Amino acid sequence: MTLEKIYIARHGYRANWLPEPHPPNPTGIDSDPALAPHGVDQAIEMGKHLSSLLPADQPQFILTSPFYRCVETAAPYARESGLKICLEPGVGEWFKRSRAVVPKPGSYETHAKFFPDVLGTASLWEGTSVNPSLEGEDEDEIFDRTKRFWQEFFPRFEQKHPQVKNLLIVTHAATKIAAGMSLMGLASVHDAVDVNGEKGKLRAGACSIDKYEKQDGKWVILENGRTDFLSGGEEMNWNFDVKFEAGSDEDIKAREEAAAAAAANNTSKSVEYEVRSKV
């Protein structure tokens, strides 16, 4: 049996997207914040949504980026479904080459301290050999990284877990887009996608989900950045046209400035640049 459906989700709303002071990162790793309370609520809503799908459509295996916020986002569905969360470095965060510090994320041992009830082990899935460069990546390099991830992942995973038809991956905005584009065999992270006759960019709001299905040997996107199950709808959408790392301090500052300018002009805030002012 081979994989038939893949859901790729972005993590929920991060604690460091709120005004300062920010809580310390649970793992002590740079750029590894927890979810904000709002993000925890989003993760719960995502878990309930996935659990409400028809049994034939529900994810049967969970992979996440090894960063805390992704494991935390997957945890509610893991508890709802009784599944374990497995770590996959190939879908880790995107950091630009210009970044001063490119952190190495936590391991199973790291996250077992925080998620002992839902975290899997390396014996369940040890991860591919594909890792983000510790020197950072440009747009072409993250796209190439996700291509290499899929190439190694499919044969290994389908041999080890032949009973699994539906997979959930929880990752980051940039990786969500790059992984989706490479899965569909597109040429770059900037390509438009066609979803039921509607063309546009891949959406990557907090806790948004893309749904892919294998049809006639090719992966086709059926849902683009779905957020209708979230009480707050789409928030913090991002794509590669934005020249800041998703969710970075620069990204948040740009959103706040855009919102302030819109308010000064007595116009409504763009959803693209919404930042919560409170928990």
mmCIF file of C-alpha atoms in Angstrom:
data_model
loop_
_atom_site.group_PDB
_atom_site.id
_atom_site.type_symbol
_atom_site.label_atom_id
_atom_site.label_comp_id
_atom_site.label_asym_id
_atom_site.label_seq_id
_atom_site.Cartn_x
_atom_site.Cartn_y
_atom_site.Cartn_z
ATOM 1 C CA MET A 1 0.000 0.000 0.000
ATOM 2 C CA THR A 2 1.182 3.542 -0.741
ATOM 3 C CA LEU A 3 0.319 6.954 0.614
ATOM 4 C CA GLU A 4 -2.864 8.396 -0.874
ATOM 5 C CA LYS A 5 -3.437 11.657 1.026
ATOM 6 C CA ILE A 6 -1.009 14.107 2.609
ATOM 7 C CA TYR A 7 -2.029 17.016 4.827
ATOM 8 C CA ILE A 8 0.622 19.719 5.298
ATOM 9 C CA ALA A 9 -0.085 22.204 8.095
ATOM 10 C CA ARG A 10 1.695 25.244 9.445
ATOM 11 C CA HIS A 11 2.209 25.538 13.200
ATOM 12 C CA GLY A 12 -0.078 27.766 15.278
ATOM 13 C CA TYR A 13 0.337 31.339 16.464
ATOM 14 C CA ARG A 14 3.725 31.806 18.138
ATOM 15 C CA ALA A 15 4.302 33.348 21.569
ATOM 16 C CA ASN A 16 6.858 35.791 20.179
ATOM 17 C CA TRP A 17 4.270 37.249 17.800
ATOM 18 C CA LEU A 18 2.650 38.943 20.791
ATOM 19 C CA PRO A 19 3.968 42.198 22.295
ATOM 20 C CA GLU A 20 6.941 41.892 24.631
ATOM 21 C CA PRO A 21 7.870 40.598 27.124
ATOM 22 C CA HIS A 22 8.072 37.163 25.556
ATOM 23 C CA PRO A 23 8.324 33.960 27.599
ATOM 24 C CA PRO A 24 11.621 32.055 27.382
ATOM 25 C CA ASN A 25 11.841 29.302 24.791
ATOM 26 C CA PRO A 26 10.984 26.009 26.562
ATOM 27 C CA THR A 27 13.890 24.127 24.981
ATOM 28 C CA GLY A 28 16.385 26.946 25.436
ATOM 29 C CA ILE A 29 17.116 26.736 21.703
ATOM 30 C CA ASP A 30 17.342 29.975 19.734
ATOM 31 C CA SER A 31 14.240 30.771 17.642
ATOM 32 C CA ASP A 32 12.293 27.889 19.210
ATOM 33 C CA PRO A 33 9.321 29.580 20.928
ATOM 34 C CA ALA A 34 6.207 27.906 22.227
ATOM 35 C CA LEU A 35 2.749 28.725 20.921
ATOM 36 C CA ALA A 36 0.874 31.693 22.326
ATOM 37 C CA PRO A 37 -2.370 30.816 24.150
ATOM 38 C CA HIS A 38 -4.160 31.750 20.922
ATOM 39 C CA GLY A 39 -1.929 29.316 19.036
ATOM 40 C CA VAL A 40 -2.755 26.566 21.525
ATOM 41 C CA ASP A 41 -6.445 27.235 20.856
ATOM 42 C CA GLN A 42 -5.786 27.034 17.112
ATOM 43 C CA ALA A 43 -3.991 23.708 17.534
ATOM 44 C CA ILE A 44 -6.952 22.330 19.484
ATOM 45 C CA GLU A 45 -9.325 23.489 16.749
ATOM 46 C CA MET A 46 -7.119 21.888 14.102
ATOM 47 C CA GLY A 47 -7.068 18.631 16.046
ATOM 48 C CA LYS A 48 -10.855 18.606 16.318
ATOM 49 C CA HIS A 49 -11.186 19.348 12.613
ATOM 50 C CA LEU A 50 -8.917 16.474 11.606
ATOM 51 C CA SER A 51 -10.720 14.154 14.014
ATOM 52 C CA SER A 52 -14.066 15.144 12.466
ATOM 53 C CA LEU A 53 -13.063 13.973 8.989
ATOM 54 C CA LEU A 54 -14.438 10.724 7.655
ATOM 55 C CA PRO A 55 -12.366 7.786 8.930
ATOM 56 C CA ALA A 56 -11.067 7.156 5.409
ATOM 57 C CA ASP A 57 -9.710 10.719 5.293
ATOM 58 C CA GLN A 58 -8.195 11.080 8.766
ATOM 59 C CA PRO A 59 -4.395 11.182 9.079
ATOM 60 C CA GLN A 60 -2.965 7.881 10.310
ATOM 61 C CA PHE A 61 0.576 9.075 10.973
ATOM 62 C CA ILE A 62 2.040 12.370 12.203
ATOM 63 C CA LEU A 63 5.372 13.906 11.222
ATOM 64 C CA THR A 64 6.528 17.294 12.452
ATOM 65 C CA SER A 65 9.461 19.620 12.126
ATOM 66 C CA PRO A 66 11.700 19.133 15.186
ATOM 67 C CA PHE A 67 10.938 22.642 16.488
ATOM 68 C CA TYR A 68 8.839 22.911 19.658
ATOM 69 C CA ARG A 69 5.971 24.909 18.123
ATOM 70 C CA CYS A 70 5.341 22.236 15.494
ATOM 71 C CA VAL A 71 5.261 19.389 18.007
ATOM 72 C CA GLU A 72 2.976 21.494 20.218
ATOM 73 C CA THR A 73 0.647 22.158 17.272
ATOM 74 C CA ALA A 74 0.358 18.453 16.448
ATOM 75 C CA ALA A 75 -0.191 17.374 20.059
ATOM 76 C CA PRO A 76 -3.992 17.908 20.254
ATOM 77 C CA TYR A 77 -4.637 15.739 17.197
ATOM 78 C CA ALA A 78 -2.219 13.129 18.524
ATOM 79 C CA ARG A 79 -4.241 13.000 21.744
ATOM 80 C CA GLU A 80 -7.543 12.891 19.860
ATOM 81 C CA SER A 81 -6.385 10.101 17.557
ATOM 82 C CA GLY A 82 -4.085 8.123 19.842
ATOM 83 C CA LEU A 83 -1.214 8.546 17.372
ATOM 84 C CA LYS A 84 2.388 9.345 18.217
ATOM 85 C CA ILE A 85 4.285 12.344 16.855
ATOM 86 C CA CYS A 86 7.454 11.599 14.917
ATOM 87 C CA LEU A 87 10.191 14.107 14.118
ATOM 88 C CA GLU A 88 11.415 14.785 10.597
ATOM 89 C CA PRO A 89 14.381 17.120 9.977
ATOM 90 C CA GLY A 90 13.648 17.321 6.263
ATOM 91 C CA VAL A 91 10.634 19.553 6.974
ATOM 92 C CA GLY A 92 12.490 21.789 9.429
ATOM 93 C CA GLU A 93 12.424 25.582 9.462
ATOM 94 C CA TRP A 94 13.830 27.822 6.731
ATOM 95 C CA PHE A 95 16.518 30.249 7.815
ATOM 96 C CA LYS A 96 18.137 32.648 5.369
ATOM 97 C CA ARG A 97 21.867 32.621 4.726
ATOM 98 C CA SER A 98 22.091 36.196 6.015
ATOM 99 C CA ARG A 99 20.901 35.112 9.466
ATOM 100 C CA ALA A 100 23.362 35.516 12.348
ATOM 101 C CA VAL A 101 22.304 32.293 14.114
ATOM 102 C CA VAL A 102 20.890 29.200 12.395
ATOM 103 C CA PRO A 103 19.709 26.986 15.260
ATOM 104 C CA LYS A 104 19.749 23.214 15.368
ATOM 105 C CA PRO A 105 16.355 21.996 16.635
ATOM 106 C CA GLY A 106 15.641 19.554 19.422
ATOM 107 C CA SER A 107 15.669 15.756 19.292
ATOM 108 C CA TYR A 108 13.311 13.052 20.519
ATOM 109 C CA GLU A 109 15.123 13.253 23.838
ATOM 110 C CA THR A 110 14.581 17.017 23.985
ATOM 111 C CA HIS A 111 10.863 16.903 23.273
ATOM 112 C CA ALA A 112 10.115 13.836 25.400
ATOM 113 C CA LYS A 113 10.498 16.089 28.449
ATOM 114 C CA PHE A 114 7.606 18.245 27.264
ATOM 115 C CA PHE A 115 5.349 15.817 25.380
ATOM 116 C CA PRO A 116 5.831 12.410 27.040
ATOM 117 C CA ASP A 117 2.272 11.280 26.274
ATOM 118 C CA VAL A 118 2.326 11.867 22.519
ATOM 119 C CA LEU A 119 5.931 11.835 21.311
ATOM 120 C CA GLY A 120 7.084 8.821 19.346
ATOM 121 C CA THR A 121 10.587 7.409 19.167
ATOM 122 C CA ALA A 122 13.270 6.924 16.548
ATOM 123 C CA SER A 123 12.232 3.272 16.308
ATOM 124 C CA LEU A 124 8.877 4.431 14.930
ATOM 125 C CA TRP A 125 10.501 6.943 12.559
ATOM 126 C CA GLU A 126 14.150 7.943 12.746
ATOM 127 C CA GLY A 127 13.823 10.635 10.097
ATOM 128 C CA THR A 128 15.419 11.020 6.695
ATOM 129 C CA SER A 129 19.021 12.074 6.224
ATOM 130 C CA VAL A 130 17.851 15.412 4.790
ATOM 131 C CA ASN A 131 18.642 18.365 7.047
ATOM 132 C CA PRO A 132 18.402 22.135 6.551
ATOM 133 C CA SER A 133 21.847 23.650 6.108
ATOM 134 C CA LEU A 134 23.258 25.148 9.298
ATOM 135 C CA GLU A 135 24.622 27.902 7.053
ATOM 136 C CA GLY A 136 21.096 28.880 6.045
ATOM 137 C CA GLU A 137 19.354 28.485 2.696
ATOM 138 C CA ASP A 138 18.171 30.626 -0.174
ATOM 139 C CA GLU A 139 14.833 30.032 -1.914
ATOM 140 C CA ASP A 140 16.260 27.572 -4.429
ATOM 141 C CA GLU A 141 17.994 25.632 -1.670
ATOM 142 C CA ILE A 142 14.891 25.114 0.474
ATOM 143 C CA PHE A 143 13.027 24.005 -2.647
ATOM 144 C CA ASP A 144 15.827 21.556 -3.444
ATOM 145 C CA ARG A 145 15.852 20.371 0.175
ATOM 146 C CA THR A 146 12.158 19.456 0.070
ATOM 147 C CA LYS A 147 12.628 17.686 -3.269
ATOM 148 C CA ARG A 148 15.386 15.579 -1.737
ATOM 149 C CA PHE A 149 13.192 14.951 1.293
ATOM 150 C CA TRP A 150 10.345 13.522 -0.787
ATOM 151 C CA GLN A 151 12.732 11.418 -2.867
ATOM 152 C CA GLU A 152 14.144 9.746 0.231
ATOM 153 C CA PHE A 153 10.958 9.784 2.277
ATOM 154 C CA PHE A 154 8.475 7.933 0.068
ATOM 155 C CA PRO A 155 10.342 4.639 -0.451
ATOM 156 C CA ARG A 156 11.560 4.474 3.148
ATOM 157 C CA PHE A 157 8.242 5.403 4.736
ATOM 158 C CA GLU A 158 6.097 3.176 2.547
ATOM 159 C CA GLN A 159 8.369 0.217 3.250
ATOM 160 C CA LYS A 160 8.355 0.810 7.018
ATOM 161 C CA HIS A 161 4.670 1.777 7.350
ATOM 162 C CA PRO A 162 2.844 0.094 4.443
ATOM 163 C CA GLN A 163 -0.502 0.299 6.245
ATOM 164 C CA VAL A 164 -0.534 4.117 6.321
ATOM 165 C CA LYS A 165 -2.575 5.812 3.598
ATOM 166 C CA ASN A 166 -2.998 9.298 5.060
ATOM 167 C CA LEU A 167 -0.189 11.438 6.499
ATOM 168 C CA LEU A 168 -0.131 14.701 8.482
ATOM 169 C CA ILE A 169 2.977 16.902 8.363
ATOM 170 C CA VAL A 170 3.215 19.944 10.653
ATOM 171 C CA THR A 171 5.885 22.384 9.571
ATOM 172 C CA HIS A 172 6.608 26.082 8.952
ATOM 173 C CA ALA A 173 5.261 28.562 6.397
ATOM 174 C CA ALA A 174 8.217 28.504 4.012
ATOM 175 C CA THR A 175 8.689 24.741 4.252
ATOM 176 C CA LYS A 176 4.949 24.151 3.851
ATOM 177 C CA ILE A 177 5.056 26.040 0.562
ATOM 178 C CA ALA A 178 8.301 24.502 -0.698
ATOM 179 C CA ALA A 179 7.185 20.985 0.227
ATOM 180 C CA GLY A 180 3.855 21.442 -1.520
ATOM 181 C CA MET A 181 5.409 22.848 -4.678
ATOM 182 C CA SER A 182 8.005 20.099 -4.922
ATOM 183 C CA LEU A 183 5.411 17.414 -4.131
ATOM 184 C CA MET A 184 3.355 18.575 -7.117
ATOM 185 C CA GLY A 185 6.416 18.697 -9.362
ATOM 186 C CA LEU A 186 6.311 22.463 -9.883
ATOM 187 C CA ALA A 187 9.371 24.519 -10.748
ATOM 188 C CA SER A 188 9.802 26.913 -7.821
ATOM 189 C CA VAL A 189 8.390 28.288 -4.584
ATOM 190 C CA HIS A 190 6.884 31.198 -6.543
ATOM 191 C CA ASP A 191 4.653 29.173 -8.859
ATOM 192 C CA ALA A 192 0.888 29.599 -8.750
ATOM 193 C CA VAL A 193 -1.287 26.606 -7.939
ATOM 194 C CA ASP A 194 -4.625 25.606 -9.413
ATOM 195 C CA VAL A 195 -7.187 24.461 -6.851
ATOM 196 C CA ASN A 196 -10.491 23.449 -8.404
ATOM 197 C CA GLY A 197 -9.986 25.914 -11.253
ATOM 198 C CA GLU A 198 -8.895 28.807 -9.023
ATOM 199 C CA LYS A 199 -5.290 29.943 -9.463
ATOM 200 C CA GLY A 200 -3.203 31.662 -6.803
ATOM 201 C CA LYS A 201 -0.345 31.372 -4.338
ATOM 202 C CA LEU A 202 -0.201 28.667 -1.718
ATOM 203 C CA ARG A 203 -1.687 30.073 1.501
ATOM 204 C CA ALA A 204 0.301 29.644 4.708
ATOM 205 C CA GLY A 205 -1.610 31.146 7.608
ATOM 206 C CA ALA A 206 -1.088 29.926 11.155
ATOM 207 C CA CYS A 207 -2.567 26.423 11.545
ATOM 208 C CA SER A 208 -3.676 26.375 7.909
ATOM 209 C CA ILE A 209 -3.815 23.026 6.133
ATOM 210 C CA ASP A 210 -3.108 22.028 2.542
ATOM 211 C CA LYS A 211 -4.575 18.730 1.384
ATOM 212 C CA TYR A 212 -2.936 16.687 -1.375
ATOM 213 C CA GLU A 213 -4.197 13.511 -3.019
ATOM 214 C CA LYS A 214 -2.420 11.135 -5.346
ATOM 215 C CA GLN A 215 -4.317 10.846 -8.627
ATOM 216 C CA ASP A 216 -3.044 8.837 -11.599
ATOM 217 C CA GLY A 217 0.448 8.781 -10.134
ATOM 218 C CA LYS A 218 0.622 12.545 -9.512
ATOM 219 C CA TRP A 219 0.032 14.601 -6.379
ATOM 220 C CA VAL A 220 -2.825 17.088 -6.760
ATOM 221 C CA ILE A 221 -3.790 19.849 -4.323
ATOM 222 C CA LEU A 222 -7.422 19.752 -3.176
ATOM 223 C CA GLU A 223 -7.355 22.323 -0.360
ATOM 224 C CA ASN A 224 -5.129 25.408 -0.207
ATOM 225 C CA GLY A 225 -4.432 26.891 3.219
ATOM 226 C CA ARG A 226 -7.733 25.771 4.726
ATOM 227 C CA THR A 227 -8.641 27.699 7.884
ATOM 228 C CA ASP A 228 -12.447 27.604 8.008
ATOM 229 C CA PHE A 229 -12.241 25.400 11.108
ATOM 230 C CA LEU A 230 -10.406 28.152 13.027
ATOM 231 C CA SER A 231 -12.619 30.548 14.990
ATOM 232 C CA GLY A 232 -10.328 33.445 14.031
ATOM 233 C CA GLY A 233 -10.017 32.419 10.387
ATOM 234 C CA GLU A 234 -6.787 32.991 8.493
ATOM 235 C CA GLU A 235 -4.024 34.865 10.342
ATOM 236 C CA MET A 236 -0.373 35.587 9.588
ATOM 237 C CA ASN A 237 -0.456 34.391 5.991
ATOM 238 C CA TRP A 238 2.974 34.445 4.341
ATOM 239 C CA ASN A 239 4.599 33.588 1.021
ATOM 240 C CA PHE A 240 7.978 33.990 -0.653
ATOM 241 C CA ASP A 241 7.040 37.393 -2.083
ATOM 242 C CA VAL A 242 7.616 38.678 1.467
ATOM 243 C CA LYS A 243 11.335 39.286 1.813
ATOM 244 C CA PHE A 244 11.491 38.529 5.532
ATOM 245 C CA GLU A 245 11.577 35.097 7.157
ATOM 246 C CA ALA A 246 8.041 34.087 8.130
ATOM 247 C CA GLY A 247 7.249 35.156 11.682
ATOM 248 C CA SER A 248 10.612 36.850 12.180
ATOM 249 C CA ASP A 249 10.998 40.102 14.107
ATOM 250 C CA GLU A 250 11.287 41.888 10.751
ATOM 251 C CA ASP A 251 8.090 40.240 9.515
ATOM 252 C CA ILE A 252 6.178 41.241 12.648
ATOM 253 C CA LYS A 253 7.486 44.814 12.453
ATOM 254 C CA ALA A 254 6.414 45.116 8.810
ATOM 255 C CA ARG A 255 2.929 43.845 9.645
ATOM 256 C CA GLU A 256 2.587 46.268 12.547
ATOM 257 C CA GLU A 257 3.725 49.198 10.403
ATOM 258 C CA ALA A 258 1.270 48.260 7.655
ATOM 259 C CA ALA A 259 -1.556 48.004 10.190
ATOM 260 C CA ALA A 260 -0.636 51.389 11.700
ATOM 261 C CA ALA A 261 -0.545 53.004 8.260
ATOM 262 C CA ALA A 262 -3.930 51.527 7.411
ATOM 263 C CA ALA A 263 -5.368 52.823 10.689
ATOM 264 C CA ALA A 264 -3.916 56.297 10.061
ATOM 265 C CA ASN A 265 -5.573 56.325 6.652
ATOM 266 C CA ASN A 266 -8.821 55.169 8.240
ATOM 267 C CA THR A 267 -8.844 51.999 6.172
ATOM 268 C CA SER A 268 -9.389 48.448 7.291
ATOM 269 C CA LYS A 269 -6.356 46.344 8.141
ATOM 270 C CA SER A 270 -5.266 43.825 5.577
ATOM 271 C CA VAL A 271 -5.599 40.272 6.773
ATOM 272 C CA GLU A 272 -2.122 39.731 5.331
ATOM 273 C CA TYR A 273 -0.666 42.045 7.977
ATOM 274 C CA GLU A 274 -2.773 41.330 11.029
ATOM 275 C CA VAL A 275 -0.885 40.970 14.288
ATOM 276 C CA ARG A 276 -2.661 40.329 17.557
ATOM 277 C CA SER A 277 -2.213 42.982 20.218
ATOM 278 C CA LYS A 278 -3.234 40.710 23.059
ATOM 279 C CA VAL A 279 -3.423 37.055 24.012
#
